[in-house]
Short mmCIF file of C-alpha atoms in Angstrom, two decimals:
data_model
loop_
_atom_site.label_atom_id
_atom_site.label_comp_id
_atom_site.label_asym_id
_atom_site.label_seq_id
_atom_site.Cartn_x
_atom_site.Cartn_y
_atom_site.Cartn_z
CA MET A 1 33.28 -3.26 -11.67
CA PRO A 2 32.03 -6.00 -14.66
CA LEU A 3 30.11 -8.56 -14.47
CA THR A 4 32.39 -11.82 -13.80
CA SER A 5 32.59 -15.71 -12.84
CA ILE A 6 34.63 -14.83 -9.91
CA ILE A 7 33.98 -15.21 -6.27
CA PRO A 8 36.26 -13.97 -3.23
CA SER A 9 37.18 -17.73 -2.15
CA ALA A 10 34.98 -16.54 1.47
CA LEU A 11 31.75 -16.57 -0.60
CA ASN A 12 32.84 -18.63 -2.16
CA HIS A 13 32.54 -21.68 0.98
CA THR A 14 29.17 -19.64 1.76
CA LEU A 15 27.67 -20.64 -1.00
CA ARG A 16 29.32 -24.56 -2.20
CA SER A 17 27.69 -24.59 1.62
CA ALA A 18 24.37 -23.05 0.48
CA LEU A 19 23.51 -25.28 -2.39
CA PRO A 20 23.14 -28.05 -4.40
CA ASN A 21 26.91 -29.38 -5.48
CA ASP A 22 26.55 -28.95 -8.72
CA THR A 23 25.16 -25.16 -8.93
CA LYS A 24 27.48 -23.43 -10.66
CA VAL A 25 27.86 -19.73 -11.25
CA ARG A 26 26.79 -17.77 -14.20
CA PHE A 27 28.21 -14.22 -13.56
CA ALA A 28 28.31 -12.09 -10.76
CA CYS A 29 28.42 -8.35 -10.26
CA PRO A 30 29.50 -6.83 -7.10
CA THR A 31 28.06 -3.23 -5.52
CA ASP A 32 28.38 -0.91 -3.18
CA MET A 33 25.76 -0.72 -0.34
CA THR A 34 24.32 -3.02 2.40
CA PRO A 35 21.08 -3.62 2.77
CA GLU A 36 20.49 -0.99 5.09
CA GLY A 37 21.16 1.15 2.35
CA MET A 38 24.94 1.55 4.29
CA LEU A 39 28.33 1.60 2.12
CA GLY A 40 29.80 -1.80 1.83
CA GLU A 41 30.01 -4.51 0.17
CA SER A 42 27.36 -7.26 -0.68
CA MET A 43 27.18 -8.69 -4.90
CA LEU A 44 24.65 -9.66 -7.44
CA LEU A 45 25.54 -14.23 -8.08
CA VAL A 46 23.51 -15.99 -10.74
CA THR A 47 23.93 -18.95 -10.65
CA THR A 48 22.09 -22.42 -12.83
CA ARG A 49 19.17 -22.24 -10.44
CA TYR A 50 18.54 -18.99 -8.25
CA LEU A 51 19.53 -15.88 -7.68
CA VAL A 52 21.80 -15.19 -4.89
CA THR A 53 22.89 -11.84 -2.80
CA ALA A 54 25.46 -12.21 -0.31
CA SER A 55 26.42 -9.15 1.83
CA LYS A 56 29.56 -9.14 3.63
CA THR A 57 30.30 -8.27 7.21
CA GLY A 58 33.90 -7.58 8.58
CA ASP A 59 35.59 -10.95 6.72
CA LEU A 60 32.49 -12.92 7.01
CA TRP A 61 29.65 -13.42 3.54
CA GLN A 62 26.29 -13.86 4.60
CA LEU A 63 23.53 -14.53 1.76
CA LEU A 64 20.42 -12.64 2.04
CA TYR A 65 18.57 -13.88 -0.40
CA ARG A 66 18.05 -17.20 -2.42
CA VAL A 67 15.89 -17.05 -5.49
CA PRO A 68 14.73 -20.01 -7.59
CA LEU A 69 14.45 -18.26 -11.48
CA SER A 70 11.75 -20.52 -12.56
CA ASP A 71 9.48 -18.27 -9.85
CA ILE A 72 10.83 -15.14 -10.67
CA SER A 73 8.66 -12.84 -13.31
CA GLN A 74 9.40 -9.83 -13.33
CA ILE A 75 12.11 -7.51 -12.79
CA ARG A 76 11.45 -4.30 -11.33
CA VAL A 77 14.20 -1.41 -10.57
CA GLU A 78 13.51 1.06 -8.39
CA PRO A 79 14.81 4.81 -7.73
CA LEU A 80 16.21 5.67 -4.49
CA ILE A 81 17.83 8.78 -3.34
CA GLY A 82 21.42 8.02 -5.03
CA ALA A 83 20.76 4.94 -4.97
CA SER A 84 18.41 1.98 -6.36
CA ALA A 85 17.30 -1.33 -6.01
CA LEU A 86 16.10 -4.54 -7.68
CA ILE A 87 13.30 -5.59 -7.13
CA LEU A 88 11.28 -9.19 -7.47
CA THR A 89 8.48 -10.65 -8.42
CA VAL A 90 8.59 -14.18 -7.32
CA LYS A 91 5.44 -16.08 -7.22
CA GLY A 92 3.00 -12.55 -6.77
CA GLN A 93 5.61 -11.17 -3.74
CA LEU A 94 8.17 -8.62 -3.82
CA LEU A 95 11.51 -9.26 -2.66
CA ARG A 96 14.22 -6.01 -2.35
CA VAL A 97 16.76 -7.88 -2.94
CA LEU A 98 19.57 -5.27 -3.74
CA ARG A 99 21.03 -2.11 -2.97
CA TYR A 100 23.71 0.18 -5.12
CA SER A 101 24.36 2.99 -5.77
CA TYR A 102 24.89 4.91 -8.46
CA ALA A 103 28.02 4.06 -9.44
CA SER A 104 27.49 0.29 -9.68
CA ALA A 105 24.03 1.77 -12.25
CA GLN A 106 26.01 0.62 -15.40
CA ASP A 107 27.52 -2.77 -14.44
CA MET A 108 23.98 -3.91 -12.74
CA SER A 109 21.36 -3.02 -15.94
CA GLU A 110 23.71 -5.46 -17.82
CA ALA A 111 24.11 -7.74 -15.01
CA VAL A 112 20.45 -7.13 -14.72
CA GLU A 113 20.03 -7.63 -18.91
CA SER A 114 21.76 -11.01 -18.39
CA LEU A 115 19.94 -12.31 -15.72
CA VAL A 116 15.94 -11.68 -17.50
CA HIS A 117 17.22 -13.40 -20.46
CA LEU A 118 18.92 -16.54 -18.52
CA ILE A 119 15.30 -16.47 -17.35
CA ASP A 120 14.16 -16.58 -20.75
CA LYS A 121 15.44 -19.26 -21.71
CA GLU A 122 14.29 -21.00 -18.24
CA HIS A 123 10.87 -20.30 -18.99
CA GLY A 124 11.21 -21.65 -22.58
CA GLU A 125 9.74 -18.71 -23.39
CA GLU A 126 11.08 -14.97 -25.15
CA ASP A 127 10.09 -11.85 -23.25
CA HIS A 128 8.81 -13.96 -20.93
CA THR A 129 10.07 -11.74 -18.05
CA SER A 130 9.59 -7.52 -17.62
CA ILE A 131 11.43 -5.15 -16.85
CA HIS A 132 10.38 -2.17 -15.05
CA GLU A 133 12.04 0.65 -14.24
CA GLU A 134 9.55 2.93 -12.08
CA PRO A 135 9.68 6.94 -13.16
CA ALA A 136 10.93 9.88 -11.11
CA PRO A 137 7.70 9.83 -8.86
CA ASP A 138 5.73 13.40 -9.17
CA TRP A 139 6.44 15.46 -5.73
CA SER A 140 3.54 17.60 -6.79
CA SER A 141 0.92 15.15 -6.42
CA ARG A 142 -0.99 14.47 -3.48
CA ALA A 143 0.09 11.11 -3.07
CA ALA A 144 4.01 13.13 -2.36
CA HIS A 145 1.98 14.90 -0.44
CA ILE A 146 0.82 12.57 2.27
CA ARG A 147 4.30 10.95 2.12
CA THR A 148 5.86 14.09 2.28
CA PHE A 149 3.77 14.63 5.76
CA LYS A 150 4.35 11.22 6.62
CA ARG A 151 7.70 11.56 6.78
CA LEU A 152 7.38 15.00 8.82
CA TRP A 153 5.23 13.17 11.54
CA SER A 154 8.00 10.34 11.95
CA PHE A 155 10.43 13.58 13.43
CA CYS A 156 7.58 14.32 15.87
CA LYS A 157 6.59 11.43 17.44
CA PRO A 158 10.97 10.85 19.34
CA HIS A 159 8.62 14.29 21.09
CA LYS A 160 5.39 13.24 20.70
CA ARG A 161 4.83 14.60 24.63
CA SER A 162 6.25 17.99 24.29
CA LEU A 163 4.11 17.92 21.66
CA SER A 164 0.91 17.30 23.21
CA LEU A 165 2.06 19.73 26.33
CA ALA A 166 2.46 22.97 22.60
CA ILE A 167 -0.99 21.90 21.54
CA LEU A 168 -2.37 21.80 24.72
CA VAL A 169 -1.09 24.65 26.21
CA THR A 170 -1.87 26.14 22.38
CA ILE A 171 -5.89 25.54 22.70
CA SER A 172 -5.93 26.30 26.59
CA SER A 173 -4.00 30.48 25.07
CA SER A 174 -7.80 29.63 22.27
CA ALA A 175 -10.02 28.91 25.49
CA ILE A 176 -8.92 31.78 26.98
CA ASP A 177 -9.50 34.24 24.41
CA LEU A 178 -12.71 33.84 24.72
CA LEU A 179 -13.30 34.85 27.21
CA PRO A 180 -12.71 39.04 27.16
CA PRO A 181 -16.28 39.22 25.00
CA TYR A 182 -17.42 37.01 27.41
CA LEU A 183 -17.11 38.98 30.06
CA THR A 184 -17.93 42.26 27.89
CA MET A 185 -20.99 41.37 26.96
CA ILE A 186 -22.28 40.74 30.42
CA MET A 187 -20.56 44.14 31.05
CA VAL A 188 -22.54 45.89 28.20
CA ASP A 189 -25.86 43.76 28.40
CA GLU A 190 -26.25 43.88 32.12
CA VAL A 191 -23.92 45.79 34.39
CA LEU A 192 -24.62 48.68 33.11
CA THR A 193 -27.93 49.00 31.41
CA ASP A 194 -29.01 47.89 35.62
CA PRO A 195 -27.94 50.39 38.59
CA SER A 196 -28.54 48.01 41.27
CA GLN A 197 -26.09 45.67 39.45
CA TYR A 198 -22.28 48.79 39.58
CA GLY A 199 -21.37 47.05 42.03
CA TRP A 200 -19.85 44.18 39.46
CA LEU A 201 -18.40 46.24 37.88
CA ALA A 202 -15.91 46.50 39.22
CA LEU A 203 -15.52 43.12 40.07
CA LEU A 204 -15.31 42.11 35.45
CA VAL A 205 -12.89 44.93 34.71
CA LEU A 206 -10.90 43.09 36.70
CA VAL A 207 -11.03 39.53 35.77
CA LEU A 208 -10.92 41.18 32.30
CA ALA A 209 -7.42 42.70 32.49
CA ALA A 210 -7.16 39.14 35.02
CA SER A 211 -8.59 37.25 31.70
CA ARG A 212 -6.02 39.25 29.21
CA PHE A 213 -2.88 38.86 30.96
CA LEU A 214 -3.70 34.96 30.99
CA HIS A 215 -3.62 35.37 27.48
CA THR A 216 -0.38 37.40 27.42
CA GLY A 217 1.20 34.88 29.06
CA ILE A 218 0.29 31.07 28.25
CA THR A 219 0.31 33.15 24.04
CA ILE A 220 3.98 33.18 24.79
CA LEU A 221 4.38 30.11 26.26
CA SER A 222 3.26 28.45 23.85
CA GLY A 223 5.31 30.42 21.14
CA ARG A 224 8.07 29.70 22.98
CA MET A 225 7.27 25.74 23.04
CA LEU A 226 7.26 25.85 19.40
CA ALA A 227 10.05 27.38 18.52
CA VAL A 228 11.42 25.06 21.03
CA LEU A 229 9.97 22.39 19.33
CA GLY A 230 10.30 23.44 15.42
CA ASP A 231 14.62 24.49 16.84
CA ARG A 232 14.51 20.67 18.29
CA LEU A 233 12.77 18.89 15.43
CA ALA A 234 14.77 21.28 12.37
CA PHE A 235 17.95 19.72 13.90
CA ASP A 236 16.36 15.92 13.92
CA ALA A 237 15.96 16.62 9.80
CA ARG A 238 19.68 18.83 8.86
CA SER A 239 20.65 15.01 11.08
CA GLU A 240 18.91 12.83 9.05
CA LEU A 241 19.93 14.19 5.83
CA PHE A 242 23.44 14.51 6.63
CA HIS A 243 23.09 10.66 7.37
CA VAL A 244 22.07 10.84 3.36
CA LEU A 245 24.66 12.27 2.20
CA GLN A 246 27.38 10.63 3.72
CA LEU A 247 25.39 7.59 1.78
CA LEU A 248 25.96 8.64 -1.80
CA PRO A 249 28.70 8.04 -4.18
CA ILE A 250 31.26 10.88 -5.06
CA LYS A 251 30.10 11.15 -8.65
CA TYR A 252 26.22 12.78 -7.18
CA TYR A 253 28.74 15.44 -5.89
CA ASP A 254 30.52 15.84 -9.45
CA ALA A 255 26.84 16.48 -10.94
CA GLN A 256 25.85 19.04 -8.61
CA GLN A 257 26.76 22.38 -6.64
CA THR A 258 28.29 22.56 -3.17
CA GLY A 259 26.13 25.29 -2.58
CA GLY A 260 22.74 24.36 -3.82
CA LEU A 261 23.14 21.35 -1.54
CA MET A 262 23.38 23.33 1.37
CA ALA A 263 20.98 26.31 0.60
CA ARG A 264 18.22 22.67 -0.29
CA ILE A 265 19.06 21.67 3.65
CA ALA A 266 19.23 25.48 5.44
CA ARG A 267 15.75 25.82 3.75
CA ASP A 268 14.23 22.44 4.26
CA ALA A 269 14.72 22.13 7.78
CA LYS A 270 14.26 26.39 8.31
CA SER A 271 11.18 25.48 6.93
CA ILE A 272 9.56 22.52 9.23
CA HIS A 273 10.92 25.62 12.09
CA TYR A 274 8.95 28.55 10.75
CA PHE A 275 6.20 25.25 10.13
CA TRP A 276 6.04 24.86 14.54
CA ILE A 277 6.16 28.86 14.52
CA ASP A 278 3.55 30.56 12.20
CA PHE A 279 1.83 28.37 10.67
CA ALA A 280 0.99 25.12 13.77
CA PRO A 281 -0.23 27.60 15.92
CA ALA A 282 -3.20 29.80 13.80
CA VAL A 283 -4.34 26.16 12.00
CA ILE A 284 -4.56 24.74 16.31
CA GLN A 285 -6.67 28.17 17.27
CA GLN A 286 -8.75 27.60 13.51
#
């Protein structure tokens, strides 16, 4: 979809009602994603004085942003998963005005270059507006780990009650596990060393055995609760990944191996599951 000055009649009618009468469209670039990241029709339009973005819902076009060209100081392209976003710096504020998939990347690149040239001409300066393309994120950095943790925590929010109960049961198991050493200390230091205290021996042994059985039962309950929670979180993660995969263009799958994608989804979801079964109980008990 190359740059064009021809726009749909319905969108043209919407523009005429929202912009001054002397406004003329210099160029436009259709895209294939809505502002929410879903597949759909959107369009970037650059007029004599404004940058306009519009999105189509049904048969109607809706104007999303109308930014004066004179207010734009920077244009940035932010890479997303299977897509990119066009971000403008307008009077010191960042505006994410448009999303587009890799299928529209070449046309949007041409549109951005034309837009920069036009804005420089608007300001009467050379190289006034800068294009900044975000580098690929470093997933091994601490900031990336924090973002990943926040992302994982977002999956836990719908299960806060189950998570809180599982943590409480796990802590109770750890607390009960402290009882046998304490009872053993009393038995060795006070009961067995004093014949007059032998009457307490049977009671201490009974309480010691009961604490062991109770600890075992609570540990089993805690493990089952965390296993169920891990399964639910893994299901939520798989559902989210499947939703994202549906938004990616066909070109993305042409460059990827199907087996590799399936393995990554299964491995990531399984890692979440095992985190709650193996790692989380150890952290809570410590």
